[in-house]
Each structure stands twice: as C-alpha cells, then as structure tokens.
Coordinates of C-alpha atoms in Angstrom, one line a residue:
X1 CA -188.3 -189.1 219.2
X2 CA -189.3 -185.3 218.4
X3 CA -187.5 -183.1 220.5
X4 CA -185.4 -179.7 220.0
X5 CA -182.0 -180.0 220.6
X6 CA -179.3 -176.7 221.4
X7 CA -176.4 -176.2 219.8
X8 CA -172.7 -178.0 220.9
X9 CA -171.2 -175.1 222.3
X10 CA -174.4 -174.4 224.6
X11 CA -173.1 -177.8 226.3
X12 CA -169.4 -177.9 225.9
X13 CA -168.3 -174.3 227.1
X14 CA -167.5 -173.9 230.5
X15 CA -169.4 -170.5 231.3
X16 CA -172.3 -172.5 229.3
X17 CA -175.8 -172.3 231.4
X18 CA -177.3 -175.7 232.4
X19 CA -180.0 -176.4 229.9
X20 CA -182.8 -178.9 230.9
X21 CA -185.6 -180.4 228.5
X22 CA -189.0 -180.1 229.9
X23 CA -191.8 -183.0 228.3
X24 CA -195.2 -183.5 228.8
X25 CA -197.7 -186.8 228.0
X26 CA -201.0 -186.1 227.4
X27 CA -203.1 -189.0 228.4
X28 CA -206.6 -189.6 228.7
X29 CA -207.4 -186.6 231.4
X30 CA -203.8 -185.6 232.1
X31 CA -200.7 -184.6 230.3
X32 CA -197.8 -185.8 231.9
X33 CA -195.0 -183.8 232.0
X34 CA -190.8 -184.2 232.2
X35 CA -188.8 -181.6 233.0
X36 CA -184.7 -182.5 233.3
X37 CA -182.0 -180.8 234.8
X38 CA -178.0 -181.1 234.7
X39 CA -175.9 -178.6 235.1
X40 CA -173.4 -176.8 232.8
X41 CA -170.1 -178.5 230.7
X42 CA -170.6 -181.8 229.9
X43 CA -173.8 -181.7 231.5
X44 CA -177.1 -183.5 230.2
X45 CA -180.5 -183.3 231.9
X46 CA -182.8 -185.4 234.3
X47 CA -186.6 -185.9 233.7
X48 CA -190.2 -184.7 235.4
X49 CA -193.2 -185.1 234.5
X50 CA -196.8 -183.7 236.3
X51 CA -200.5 -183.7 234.9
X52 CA -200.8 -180.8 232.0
X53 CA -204.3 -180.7 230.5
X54 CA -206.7 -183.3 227.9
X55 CA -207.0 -185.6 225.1
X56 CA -206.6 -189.2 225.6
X57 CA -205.2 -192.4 224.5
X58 CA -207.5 -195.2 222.5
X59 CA -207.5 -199.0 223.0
X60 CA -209.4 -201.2 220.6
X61 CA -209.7 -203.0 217.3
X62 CA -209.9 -199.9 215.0
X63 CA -208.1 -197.1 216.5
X64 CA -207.3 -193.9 214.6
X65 CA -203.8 -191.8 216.0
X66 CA -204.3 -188.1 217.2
X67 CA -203.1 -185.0 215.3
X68 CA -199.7 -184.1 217.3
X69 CA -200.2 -180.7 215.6
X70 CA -203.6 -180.2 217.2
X71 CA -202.4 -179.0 220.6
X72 CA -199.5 -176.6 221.1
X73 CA -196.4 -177.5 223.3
X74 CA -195.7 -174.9 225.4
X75 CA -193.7 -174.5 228.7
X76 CA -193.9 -171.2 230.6
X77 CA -191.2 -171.0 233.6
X78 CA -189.1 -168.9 235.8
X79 CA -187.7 -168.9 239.5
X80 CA -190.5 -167.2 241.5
X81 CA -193.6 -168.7 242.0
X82 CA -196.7 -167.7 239.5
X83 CA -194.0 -165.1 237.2
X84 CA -193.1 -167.1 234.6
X85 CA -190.1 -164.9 233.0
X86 CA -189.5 -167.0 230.1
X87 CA -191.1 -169.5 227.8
X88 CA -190.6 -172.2 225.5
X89 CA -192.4 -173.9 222.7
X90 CA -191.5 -177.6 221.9
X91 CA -192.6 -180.5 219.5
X92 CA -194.7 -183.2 219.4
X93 CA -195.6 -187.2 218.7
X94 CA -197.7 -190.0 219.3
X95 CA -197.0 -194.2 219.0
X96 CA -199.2 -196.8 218.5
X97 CA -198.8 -200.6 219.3
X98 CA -200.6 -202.5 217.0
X99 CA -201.6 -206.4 217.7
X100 CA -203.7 -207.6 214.6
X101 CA -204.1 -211.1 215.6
X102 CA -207.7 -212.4 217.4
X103 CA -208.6 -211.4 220.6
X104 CA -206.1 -208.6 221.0
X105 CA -206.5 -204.6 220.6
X106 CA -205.0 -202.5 219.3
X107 CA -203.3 -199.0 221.2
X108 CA -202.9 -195.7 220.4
X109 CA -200.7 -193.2 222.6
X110 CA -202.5 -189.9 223.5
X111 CA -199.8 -186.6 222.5
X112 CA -196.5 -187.0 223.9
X113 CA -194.6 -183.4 224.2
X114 CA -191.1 -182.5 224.1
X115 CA -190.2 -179.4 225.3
X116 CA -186.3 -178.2 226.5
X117 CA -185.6 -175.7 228.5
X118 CA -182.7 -173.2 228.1
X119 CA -180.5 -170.6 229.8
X120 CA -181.4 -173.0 233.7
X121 CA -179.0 -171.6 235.9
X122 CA -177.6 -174.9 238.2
X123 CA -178.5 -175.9 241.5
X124 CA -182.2 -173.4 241.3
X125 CA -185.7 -174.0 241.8
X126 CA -188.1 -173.1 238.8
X127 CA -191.6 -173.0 238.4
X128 CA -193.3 -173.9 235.5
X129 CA -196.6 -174.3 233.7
X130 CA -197.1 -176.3 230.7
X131 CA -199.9 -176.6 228.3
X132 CA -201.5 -174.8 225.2
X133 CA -202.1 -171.3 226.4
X134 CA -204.3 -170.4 223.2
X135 CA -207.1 -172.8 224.2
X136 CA -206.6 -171.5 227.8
X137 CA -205.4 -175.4 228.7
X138 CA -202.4 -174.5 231.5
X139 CA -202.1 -176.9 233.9
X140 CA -201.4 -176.1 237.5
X141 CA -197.9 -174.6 238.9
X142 CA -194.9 -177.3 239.2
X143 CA -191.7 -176.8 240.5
X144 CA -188.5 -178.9 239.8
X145 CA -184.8 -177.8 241.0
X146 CA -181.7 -178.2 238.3
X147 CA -178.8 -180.1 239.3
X148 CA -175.8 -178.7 240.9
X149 CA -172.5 -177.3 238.7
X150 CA -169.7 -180.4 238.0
X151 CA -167.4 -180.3 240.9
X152 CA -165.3 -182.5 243.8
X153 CA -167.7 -180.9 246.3
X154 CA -171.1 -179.9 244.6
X155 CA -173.8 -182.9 244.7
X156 CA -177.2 -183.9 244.7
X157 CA -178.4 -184.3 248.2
X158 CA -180.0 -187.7 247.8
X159 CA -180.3 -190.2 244.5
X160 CA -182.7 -192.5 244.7
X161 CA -182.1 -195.9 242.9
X162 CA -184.9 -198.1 241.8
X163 CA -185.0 -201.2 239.6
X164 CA -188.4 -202.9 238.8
X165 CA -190.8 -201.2 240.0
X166 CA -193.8 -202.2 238.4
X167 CA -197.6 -201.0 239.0
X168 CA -198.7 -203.0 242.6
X169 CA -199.0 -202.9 246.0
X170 CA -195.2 -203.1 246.7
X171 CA -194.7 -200.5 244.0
X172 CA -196.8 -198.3 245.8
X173 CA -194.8 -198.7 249.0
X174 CA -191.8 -198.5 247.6
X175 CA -192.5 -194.9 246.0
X176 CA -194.0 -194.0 249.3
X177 CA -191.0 -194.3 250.9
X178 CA -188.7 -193.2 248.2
X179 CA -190.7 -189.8 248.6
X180 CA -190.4 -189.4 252.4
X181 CA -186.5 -189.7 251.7
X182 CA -187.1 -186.7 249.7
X183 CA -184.1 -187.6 246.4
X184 CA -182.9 -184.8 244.4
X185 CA -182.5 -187.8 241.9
X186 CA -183.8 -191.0 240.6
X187 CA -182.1 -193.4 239.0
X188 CA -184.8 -195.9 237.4
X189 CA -182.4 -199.1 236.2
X190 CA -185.2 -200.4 233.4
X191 CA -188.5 -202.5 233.7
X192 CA -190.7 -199.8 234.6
X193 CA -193.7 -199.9 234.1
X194 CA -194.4 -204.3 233.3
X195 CA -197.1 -204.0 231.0
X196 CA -196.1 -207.0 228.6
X197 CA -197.3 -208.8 231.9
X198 CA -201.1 -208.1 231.5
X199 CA -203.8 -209.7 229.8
X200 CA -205.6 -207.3 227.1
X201 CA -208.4 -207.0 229.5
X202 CA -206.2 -205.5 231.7
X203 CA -206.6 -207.9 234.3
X204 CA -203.7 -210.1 236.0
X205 CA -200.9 -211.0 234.5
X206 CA -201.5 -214.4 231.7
X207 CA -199.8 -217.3 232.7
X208 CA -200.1 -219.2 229.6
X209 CA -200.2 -216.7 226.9
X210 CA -200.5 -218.9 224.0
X211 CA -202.9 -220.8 225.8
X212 CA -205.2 -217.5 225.7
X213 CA -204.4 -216.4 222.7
X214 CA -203.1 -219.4 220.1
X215 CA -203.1 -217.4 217.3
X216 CA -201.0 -214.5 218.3
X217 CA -197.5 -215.2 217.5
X218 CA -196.3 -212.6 220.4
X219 CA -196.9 -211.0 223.4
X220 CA -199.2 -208.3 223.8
X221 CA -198.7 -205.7 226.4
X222 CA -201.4 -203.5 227.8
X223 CA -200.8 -200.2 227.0
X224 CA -203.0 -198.6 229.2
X225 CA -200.5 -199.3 232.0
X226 CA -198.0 -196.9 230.9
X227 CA -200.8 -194.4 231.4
X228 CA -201.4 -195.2 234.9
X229 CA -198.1 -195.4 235.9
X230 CA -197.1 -191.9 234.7
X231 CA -200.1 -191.0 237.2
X232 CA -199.0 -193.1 239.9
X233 CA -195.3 -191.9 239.3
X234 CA -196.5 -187.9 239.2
X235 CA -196.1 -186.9 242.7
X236 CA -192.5 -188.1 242.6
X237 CA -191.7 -187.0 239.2
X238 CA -193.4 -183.6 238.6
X239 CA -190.8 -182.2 240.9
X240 CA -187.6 -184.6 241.0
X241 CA -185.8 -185.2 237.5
X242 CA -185.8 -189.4 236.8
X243 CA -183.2 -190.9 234.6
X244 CA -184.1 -194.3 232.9
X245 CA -182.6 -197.2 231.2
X246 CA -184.8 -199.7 229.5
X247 CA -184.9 -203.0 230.9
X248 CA -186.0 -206.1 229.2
X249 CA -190.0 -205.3 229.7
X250 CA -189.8 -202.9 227.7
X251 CA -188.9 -204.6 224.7
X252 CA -192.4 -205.1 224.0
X253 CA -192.7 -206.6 220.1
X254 CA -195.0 -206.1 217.5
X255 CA -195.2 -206.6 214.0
X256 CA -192.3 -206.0 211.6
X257 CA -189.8 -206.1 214.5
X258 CA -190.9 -202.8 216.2
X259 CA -189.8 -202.6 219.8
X260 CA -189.2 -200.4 222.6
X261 CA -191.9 -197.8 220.8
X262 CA -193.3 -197.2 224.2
X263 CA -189.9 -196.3 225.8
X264 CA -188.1 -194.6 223.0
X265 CA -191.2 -192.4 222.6
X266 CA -192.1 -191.5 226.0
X267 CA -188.6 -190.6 227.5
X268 CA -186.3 -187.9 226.0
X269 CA -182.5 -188.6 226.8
X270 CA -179.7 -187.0 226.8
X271 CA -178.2 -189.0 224.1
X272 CA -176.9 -186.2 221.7
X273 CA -175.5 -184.4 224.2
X274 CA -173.3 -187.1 225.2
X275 CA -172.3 -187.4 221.9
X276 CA -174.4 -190.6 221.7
X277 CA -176.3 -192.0 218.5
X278 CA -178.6 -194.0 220.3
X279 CA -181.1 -193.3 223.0
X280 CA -180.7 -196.7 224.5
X281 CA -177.1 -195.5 226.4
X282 CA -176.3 -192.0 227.3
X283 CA -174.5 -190.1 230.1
X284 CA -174.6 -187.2 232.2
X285 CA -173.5 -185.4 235.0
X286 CA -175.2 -184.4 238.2
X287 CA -172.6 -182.2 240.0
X288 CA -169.4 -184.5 240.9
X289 CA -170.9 -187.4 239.8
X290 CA -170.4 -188.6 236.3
X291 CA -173.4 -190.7 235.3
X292 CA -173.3 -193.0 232.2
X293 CA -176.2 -195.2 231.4
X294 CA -175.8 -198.7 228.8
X295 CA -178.0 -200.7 227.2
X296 CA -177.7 -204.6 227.5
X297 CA -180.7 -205.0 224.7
X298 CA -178.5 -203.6 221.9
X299 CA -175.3 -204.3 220.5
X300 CA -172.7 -204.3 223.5
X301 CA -169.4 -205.9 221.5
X302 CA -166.2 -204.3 221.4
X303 CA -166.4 -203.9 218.2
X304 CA -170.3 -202.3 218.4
X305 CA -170.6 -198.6 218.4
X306 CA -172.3 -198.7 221.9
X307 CA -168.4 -199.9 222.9
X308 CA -167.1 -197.2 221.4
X309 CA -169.0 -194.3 222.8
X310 CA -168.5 -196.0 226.2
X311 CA -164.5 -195.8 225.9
X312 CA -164.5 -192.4 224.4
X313 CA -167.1 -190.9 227.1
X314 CA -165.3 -192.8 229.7
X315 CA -162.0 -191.4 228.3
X316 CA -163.1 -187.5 228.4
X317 CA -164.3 -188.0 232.0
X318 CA -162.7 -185.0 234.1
X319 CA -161.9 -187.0 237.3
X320 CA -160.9 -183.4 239.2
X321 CA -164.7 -182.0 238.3
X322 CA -166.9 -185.5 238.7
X323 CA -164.3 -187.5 240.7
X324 CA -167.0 -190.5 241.1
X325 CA -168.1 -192.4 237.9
X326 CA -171.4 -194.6 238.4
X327 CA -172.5 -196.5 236.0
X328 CA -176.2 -198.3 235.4
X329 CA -178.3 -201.1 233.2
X330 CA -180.4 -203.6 233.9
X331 CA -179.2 -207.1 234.1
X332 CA -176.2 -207.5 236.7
X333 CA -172.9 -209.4 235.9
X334 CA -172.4 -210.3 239.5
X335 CA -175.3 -212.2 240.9
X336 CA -175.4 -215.0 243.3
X337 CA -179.1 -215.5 243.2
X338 CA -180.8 -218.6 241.3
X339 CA -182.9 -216.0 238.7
X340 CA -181.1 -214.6 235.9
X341 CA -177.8 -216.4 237.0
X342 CA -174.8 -215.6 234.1
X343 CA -177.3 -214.5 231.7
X344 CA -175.8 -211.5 231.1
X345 CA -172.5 -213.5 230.8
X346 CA -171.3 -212.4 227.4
X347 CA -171.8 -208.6 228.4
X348 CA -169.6 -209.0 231.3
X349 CA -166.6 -210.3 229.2
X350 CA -167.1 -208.1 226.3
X351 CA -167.2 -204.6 228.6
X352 CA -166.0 -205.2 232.2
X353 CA -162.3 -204.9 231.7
X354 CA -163.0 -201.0 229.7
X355 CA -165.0 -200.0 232.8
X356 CA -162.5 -201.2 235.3
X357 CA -159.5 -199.8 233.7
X358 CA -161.3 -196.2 233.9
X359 CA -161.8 -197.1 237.6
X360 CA -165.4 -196.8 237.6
X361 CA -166.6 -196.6 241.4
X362 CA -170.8 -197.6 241.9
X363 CA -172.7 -200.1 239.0
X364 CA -176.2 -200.6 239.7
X365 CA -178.2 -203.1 238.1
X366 CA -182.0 -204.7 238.5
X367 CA -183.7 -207.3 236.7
X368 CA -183.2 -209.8 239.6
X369 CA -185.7 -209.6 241.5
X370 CA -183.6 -209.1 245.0
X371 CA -181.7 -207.1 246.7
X372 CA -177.6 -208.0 246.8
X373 CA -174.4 -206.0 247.0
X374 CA -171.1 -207.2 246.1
X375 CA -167.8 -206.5 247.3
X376 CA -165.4 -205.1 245.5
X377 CA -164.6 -207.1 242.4
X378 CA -163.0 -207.8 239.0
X379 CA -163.3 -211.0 236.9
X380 CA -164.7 -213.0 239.9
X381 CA -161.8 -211.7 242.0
X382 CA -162.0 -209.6 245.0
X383 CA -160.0 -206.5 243.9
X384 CA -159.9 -202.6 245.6
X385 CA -159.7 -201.4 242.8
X386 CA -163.0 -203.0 240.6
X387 CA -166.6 -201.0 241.3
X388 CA -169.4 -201.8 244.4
X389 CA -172.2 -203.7 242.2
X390 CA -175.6 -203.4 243.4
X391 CA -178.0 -204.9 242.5
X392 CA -181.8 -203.3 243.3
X393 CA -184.6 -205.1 241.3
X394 CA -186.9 -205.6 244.2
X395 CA -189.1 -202.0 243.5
X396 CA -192.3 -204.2 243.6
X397 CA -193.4 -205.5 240.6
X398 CA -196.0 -208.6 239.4
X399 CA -193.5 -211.4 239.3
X400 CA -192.5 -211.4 243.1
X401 CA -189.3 -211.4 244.6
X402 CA -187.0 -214.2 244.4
X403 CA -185.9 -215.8 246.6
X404 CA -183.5 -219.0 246.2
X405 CA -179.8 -218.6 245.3
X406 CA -177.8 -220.7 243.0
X407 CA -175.4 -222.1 245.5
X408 CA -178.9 -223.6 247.6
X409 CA -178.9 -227.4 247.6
X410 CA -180.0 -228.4 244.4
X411 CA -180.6 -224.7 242.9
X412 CA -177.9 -224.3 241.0
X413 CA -179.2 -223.7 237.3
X414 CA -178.0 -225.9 234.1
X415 CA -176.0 -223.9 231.9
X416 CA -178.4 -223.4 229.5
X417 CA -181.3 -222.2 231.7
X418 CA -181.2 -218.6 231.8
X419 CA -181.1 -217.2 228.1
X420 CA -180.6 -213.6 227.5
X421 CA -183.8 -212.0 225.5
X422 CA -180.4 -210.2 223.8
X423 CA -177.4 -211.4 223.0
X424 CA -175.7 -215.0 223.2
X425 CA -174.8 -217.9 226.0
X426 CA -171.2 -217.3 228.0
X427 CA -171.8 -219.1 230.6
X428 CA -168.8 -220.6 232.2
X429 CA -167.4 -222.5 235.0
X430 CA -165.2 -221.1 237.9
X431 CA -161.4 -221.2 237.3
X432 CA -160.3 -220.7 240.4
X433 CA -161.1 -220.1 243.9
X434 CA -163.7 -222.3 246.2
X435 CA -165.9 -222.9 243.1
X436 CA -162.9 -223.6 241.1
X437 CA -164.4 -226.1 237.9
X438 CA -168.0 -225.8 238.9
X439 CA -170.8 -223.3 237.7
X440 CA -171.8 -222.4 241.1
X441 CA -170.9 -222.2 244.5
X442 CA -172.0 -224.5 247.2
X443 CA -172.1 -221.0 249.9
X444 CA -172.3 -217.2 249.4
X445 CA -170.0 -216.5 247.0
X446 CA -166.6 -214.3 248.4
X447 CA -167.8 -211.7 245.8
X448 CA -171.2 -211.3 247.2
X449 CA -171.8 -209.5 250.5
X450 CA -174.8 -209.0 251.4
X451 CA -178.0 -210.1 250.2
X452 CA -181.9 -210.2 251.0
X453 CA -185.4 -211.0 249.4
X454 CA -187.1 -207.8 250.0
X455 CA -188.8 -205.4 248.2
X456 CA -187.3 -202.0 248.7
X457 CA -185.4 -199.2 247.5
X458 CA -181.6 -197.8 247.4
X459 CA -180.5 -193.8 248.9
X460 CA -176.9 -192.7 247.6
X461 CA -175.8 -189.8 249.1
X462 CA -172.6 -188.3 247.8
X463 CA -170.6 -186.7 250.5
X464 CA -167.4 -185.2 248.9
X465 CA -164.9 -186.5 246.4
X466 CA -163.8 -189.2 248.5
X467 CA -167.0 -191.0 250.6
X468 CA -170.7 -192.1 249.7
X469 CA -172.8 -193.6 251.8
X470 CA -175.3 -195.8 250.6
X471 CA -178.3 -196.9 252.0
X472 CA -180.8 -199.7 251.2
X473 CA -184.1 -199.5 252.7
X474 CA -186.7 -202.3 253.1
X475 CA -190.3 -202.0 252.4
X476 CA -190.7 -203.5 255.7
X477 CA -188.8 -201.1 257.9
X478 CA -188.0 -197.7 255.3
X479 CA -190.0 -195.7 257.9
X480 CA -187.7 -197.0 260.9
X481 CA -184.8 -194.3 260.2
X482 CA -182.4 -196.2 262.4
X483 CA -182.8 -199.3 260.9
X484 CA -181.5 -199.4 257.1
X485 CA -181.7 -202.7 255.4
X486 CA -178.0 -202.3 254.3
X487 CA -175.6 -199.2 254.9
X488 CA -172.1 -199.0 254.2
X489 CA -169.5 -195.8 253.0
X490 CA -168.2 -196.5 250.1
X491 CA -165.1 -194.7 250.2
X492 CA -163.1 -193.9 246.9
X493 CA -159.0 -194.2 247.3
X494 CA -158.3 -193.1 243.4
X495 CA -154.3 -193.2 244.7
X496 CA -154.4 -197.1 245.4
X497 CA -155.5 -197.7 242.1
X498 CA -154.3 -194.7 240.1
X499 CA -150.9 -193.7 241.4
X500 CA -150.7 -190.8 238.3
X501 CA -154.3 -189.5 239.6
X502 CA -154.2 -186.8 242.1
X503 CA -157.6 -186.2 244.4
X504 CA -157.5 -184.8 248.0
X505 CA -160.6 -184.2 250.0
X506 CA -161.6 -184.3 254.1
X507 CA -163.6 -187.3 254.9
X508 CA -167.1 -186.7 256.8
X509 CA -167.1 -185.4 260.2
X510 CA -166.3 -188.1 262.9
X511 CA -165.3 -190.6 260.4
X512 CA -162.4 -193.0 261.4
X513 CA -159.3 -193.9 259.8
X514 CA -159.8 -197.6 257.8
X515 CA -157.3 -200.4 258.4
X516 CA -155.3 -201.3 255.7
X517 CA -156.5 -202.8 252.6
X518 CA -155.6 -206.1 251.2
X519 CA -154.1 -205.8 247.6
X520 CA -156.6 -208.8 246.7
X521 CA -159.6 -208.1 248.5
X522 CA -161.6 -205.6 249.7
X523 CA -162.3 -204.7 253.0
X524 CA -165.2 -204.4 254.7
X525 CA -165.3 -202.5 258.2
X526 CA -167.7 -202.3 261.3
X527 CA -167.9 -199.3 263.2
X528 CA -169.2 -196.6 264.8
X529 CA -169.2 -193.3 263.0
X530 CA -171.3 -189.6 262.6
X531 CA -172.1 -188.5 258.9
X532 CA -172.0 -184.6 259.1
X533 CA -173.9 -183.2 261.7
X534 CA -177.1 -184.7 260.3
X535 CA -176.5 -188.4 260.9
X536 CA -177.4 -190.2 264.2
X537 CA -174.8 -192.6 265.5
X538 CA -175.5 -195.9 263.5
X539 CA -174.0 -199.2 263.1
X540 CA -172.6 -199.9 259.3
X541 CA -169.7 -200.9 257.2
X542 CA -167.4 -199.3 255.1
X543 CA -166.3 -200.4 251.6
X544 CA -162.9 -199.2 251.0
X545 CA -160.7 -198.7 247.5

C-alpha cells in the first residue's frame, strides 16, 4: 500500500501535532477521497473519503492497468473555508483482480491516492481540496474535523459502529440513519462492501456458483461494487473519519493465493504508527479512548506476531490519558445465535485471557448477522471485570438477518458445522453452569443479554472516564429518538478490578448510585436517569464493572 509515512518522533512526543492521512480513489467519474484524523502522542488517524475528479476503473476479459504516475496526488487544506494555507503531495497505486477462467472478467482498479496530512492541530475543522491542480482537476471543498487530544475528559461526541453493511436497501437505511445521528466516528467491524456475493454480470447474488461457472475453481467477486459503495458511502465519509477491519468478504481469492487486494489497497491504516507490521490489526486513539483493531483472518496464536503486538500495545496503554480500551474484529467469541456459533472458537482461547488481564472495557464484533449484547463475561462466566461484547452485524447486507439461535428446539448446530474461512475447529462443550456437558443451551444463555433480528446500527457516546452510554438503533424505529432498540451505561469501575489503578471522575448529571455488584456476575440495572443536560428522561439499564 503506497503511502508516505512521518517520522517516530512526529507521533511519540507529547507536544507532537496530530497528523492525519488524507486518500483519494479515483473511479470511473469520481475520486474518492480519505482523509483521517487522531490526535497527538500515540495517536493514529481515521479515514474520509469524497468525490475528487476522473479516470475510471475497467471490467472485462482484456483489461490493461492505468499509469498511477499519470495524475498527481495532491491535497490542498487549511481551517477556513476556500484558503487553503497548506498543501500536500502524496503517492499513488492501482490493483487488479484477475479471474482467467470462462465466463468471468477480469477488473482493473481506477488510481487509488494516498495523501497524509501533517502539522493537524486536534479537535479542528479543515477544509480541503484534492485533485491534480496542473490539469486544473480540483474537486469541490470538503471539510472533516480531527479527533480530540488523549485525555480522561476529551472525546469524540458520537462513534458510530457498523458491522456488515453491504450495498441494499437496508444498507441504505442504515447509513441514513447513522447520518442523522451525526458520529464524529465510525467504526466499520469488516464485510463492507459484499461483492464476492455477485454474479460477474453484476446482477444478484449466485446461489450455486459452480453450478454457473464449473470451471472456475473460485469465487469471483464483482469489483465494480467497491466502486459504488465508495459513492454510496461519500456523504458519510467525505466529512467523518471511518476505521475498518476486514471481515471475511473481503478475502476475495484469486490466482496464486492473492487476497484481500481490494482491502489492503483501498484503505490506508494506521499500522506503522502503532508500531504494527501488518495492516490487517492496528490501533489508535481518539481522545480518551484507546482503539485497537485485530484481524481474525491472519495468524492470531500466542506465539504469532499479531499476539505480540497486541500485548505490547495493550501493555504501553496510558490508562490516566485513554482510560477506556475498546477493542474490534469481525467474528464474535460470544454468540448465542445459530449462525457462526463457536467458529471463532480457537481465537477466543488463544487471546481472550491477554485482553482481559489488561481490563479491556467495549469488544465489538459483526459477522453474525444480528444484533446481541452480552453481559459482562470471561471464559463463559459472568465476571465484572471481563469487557461488554457486542455484537452489530445487522448493517444490511445481501444474506439477511438471522434469525434462529442455537439453544431453539432442534437448532443447535453439530460441532463441525460452522468452519472458520481461517484458522482451525475448537469447538467445545460447556463445563459448567446450566449447559454443563452440552454444546448449547436449551434458553438464552446467562452470558447473553439482549438480543434481536434487526437490521440497524450502534451510537457510543463517551461521557467521561468512568460512563458510556451505548445505544443500538433499529432500522425500524432509528428516527423515533425515544425509542432505542437497546440502551444501557456502561460504566467503568477500574478499582474493582484493578486495586493498584487509580481513576477518579464525576458521573453524568442526574445519574444514580448502582447497587452493589456481585463478585461473579454482572449487574444489570433499570432506572430512571438524565444524561447531561441533552438527554430526555429515558428508560435503560446500566452495565456496571
């Protein structure tokens, strides 16, 4: 992936600037561009992307790459609108999937820019242009705003979390209403964009591939889908940074065991400057919040190098700058629905115990199809002091939600049913509790507590070092304000669970005192509160650690 990177020291000192890396796509009649945004220290940047001028991507039997050196790539920006005190050149690429089996084409990628941005002060609104300015091909004014400074009381107003999302109807109303909640951030938790799930006429998704195509020994995707969703994604994500993680639909092989070349090459992450070697797991911050994204498609052991980045970037976390610690990948470990039950079995056993011995707080996750959060666990126990999964793959795509759970009369799934497109089978039988010696659970599972076949989309909204609240909002009912799908505080108690860690902050205005917790469960209370001053009285819970 071409791309410019700064030097250490303009990320590690603490009077350091926030740096942010601004990328562009240029497809058919639009470039799309990515911006990204963090802040200063440890920080590394979020993405946006809006239209920037010409050239176009090919799709066909005999396709022939653009020149990446035939257009410049060039950002101009500042913090007033239309003066654009500084400017920045950047590099440029372009990836091709090739498919040379009968009946399927043959794709091209139109130029993909990569442009960062230096000296972004945090927490300000810049506007930029990008383009080739010696062909007179600037596109039109965007503006994007840089995260705020690490801190206990410095966030980003809103994060939007989104798992699945896809190119439909349902995707359409899900980013509709992710929009009118107007995020600062998006998390995207993998399978973006589903084009391995289209025919190479572009036309619904194949339900017997090999039955269309017997002579292809694997999957085409449709290329061209990538392009429109960049277009349908632009008036999101030419002015809020996105984070992504890949998900399993973007593995999309070809020949010679190429994979992910659509990913890899149209996102730029901040892998480097979380002293990452691979783009496929990263971190970053985003005020007080410690971000650190994994990869479930590569090597996850604990004796991999993904393990090792995790413990040493999990081990430099400053708890009194970004006192919360969310992590994110695709396929949950906790998941009580029939679909993807225990695939990601093997992951779970080889990482859970690092992340909950540095107390991480949030995990969210996609790939199933549904929406389900868990209480407070570790190892199948309920435990205070093990993170709030959520799980959020119900953005809208192709494949539908799903919709029966493995403890359903006769849908619990054999063992051997849901294989991992990575990685081996764990699967395992309950050891103790209600489900003690069988696979599943014949009710709702203690660990999981709440859950709903809905499309839809998550809101986090970091108050202070101490409470969260998070909100999940049905397609059905996202416009109804008082009405959230789900809504709890999750509320951090670093104390409880680190005695040695020392963290004081004021809880949200109006908030009452919890009862006390259970040292082997985690409670879940009902009440009436006022978030801040902005908040109408509501009815919803509180998850407590």
């Amino acid at each position: 992936m071409a791309r410019s990177t700064p030097s250490r020291a303009a990320w590690t000192r603490p009077s350091a600037r926030a740096a942010t890396t601004c990328r562009w796509i240029i497809r058919g009649s639009r470039r799309t561009s990515l911006p990204r945004s963090p802040s200063r220290f440890r920080s590394r940047c979020p993405l946006i992307r809006a239209r920037c001028g010409s050239l176009g991507s090919q799709i066909g039997k005999n396709v022939t790459p653009l020149d990446p050196s035939s257009v410049a790539s060039e950002v101009w920006y500042g913090t007033k609108s239309g003066k654009y005190a500084s400017q920045q050149d950047g590099k440029s690429t372009v990836y091709s999937q090739l498919y040379p089996f009968e009946g399927l084409l043959n794709y091209t990628s139109g130029i993909i820019h990569h442009v960062r941005l230096e000296g972004l002060e945090p927490g300000m609104t810049y506007y930029f242009k990008c383009g080739d300015s010696s062909v007179q091909a600037m596109s039109d004014e965007y503006s994007f705003k840089t995260m705020p400074s690490p801190g206990p009381n410095a966030y980003p107003s809103r994060i939007a979390v989104i798992g699945d999302l896809g190119l439909t109807s349902n995707s359409s109303t899900t980013i509709n209403h992710v929009i009118k909640n107007d995020p600062a951030l998006v998390l995207m938790v993998g399978d973006l964009t589903y084009a391995n799930q289209y025919l190479t006429t572009g036309g619904q998704g194949a339900s017997c591939f090999s039955c269309s195509f017997p002579n292809a020994p694997i999957r085409e995707t449709y290329q061209p889908r990538w392009d429109g969703w960049g277009r349908f994604m632009e008036p999101l994500t030419s002015r809020v940074p996105m984070m992504v993680i890949e998900g399993n639909h973007e593995i999309e092989p070809q020949v010679d065991g190429i994979t992910f070349q659509s990913y890899l090459t149209r996102f730029a992450v901040p892998s480097e400057e979380s002293r990452s070697n691979s783009s496929f797991y990263y971190s970053f911050n985003a005020g007080g919040a410690h971000f650190i994204m994994l990869g479930a498609y590569v090597d996850y052991n604990i004796t991999g190098t993904q393990y090792s980045w995790l413990m040493d970037d999990l081990h430099r976390v400053n708890r009194s700058l970004t006192p919360w610690v969310v992590a994110a990948w695709h396929p949950p470990w906790y998941n009580s629905y029939n679909s993807h039950y225990q695939e990601f079995e093997c992951m779970r056993q080889e990482m859970e115990a690092l992340l909950y011995q540095y107390k991480v707080d949030i995990v969210f996750n996609g790939h199933v199809h549904a929406y389900e959060r868990m209480n407070r666990v570790y190892n199948y126990t309920l435990d205070p002091c093990g993170p709030v999964y959520i799980t959020v793959g119900d953005g809208g795509n192709i494949e539908k939600v799903d919709v029966d759970f493995a403890d359903d009369p006769g849908k619990c799934p054999k063992p051997d049913d849901n294989k991992p497109e990575f990685g081996g089978l764990c699967h395992l039988n309950f050891t103790s509790g209600p489900a003690k010696g069988n696979f599943c659970w014949s009710k709702q599972p203690e660990w999981s507590a709440y859950r709903e076949s809905s499309f839809g989309h998550g809101i986090l909204e970091v108050v202070n070092s101490t409470y969260a609240l998070w909100t999940w909002h049905r397609n059905q009912d996202a416009y109804k304000e008082d009405t959230p799908g789900d809504q709890i505080f999750i509320v951090r108690q670093p104390k409880l669970c680190s005695p040695t860690t020392k963290e004081t902050s004021d809880p949200p205005q109006g908030a009452q005192e919890s009862e006390p917790t259970s040292p082997s469960s985690t409670v879940i209370l009902s009440s009436k509160m006022m978030w801040l001053m902005s908040l109408l009285v509501a009815l919803f819970g509180i998850v407590v650690r």
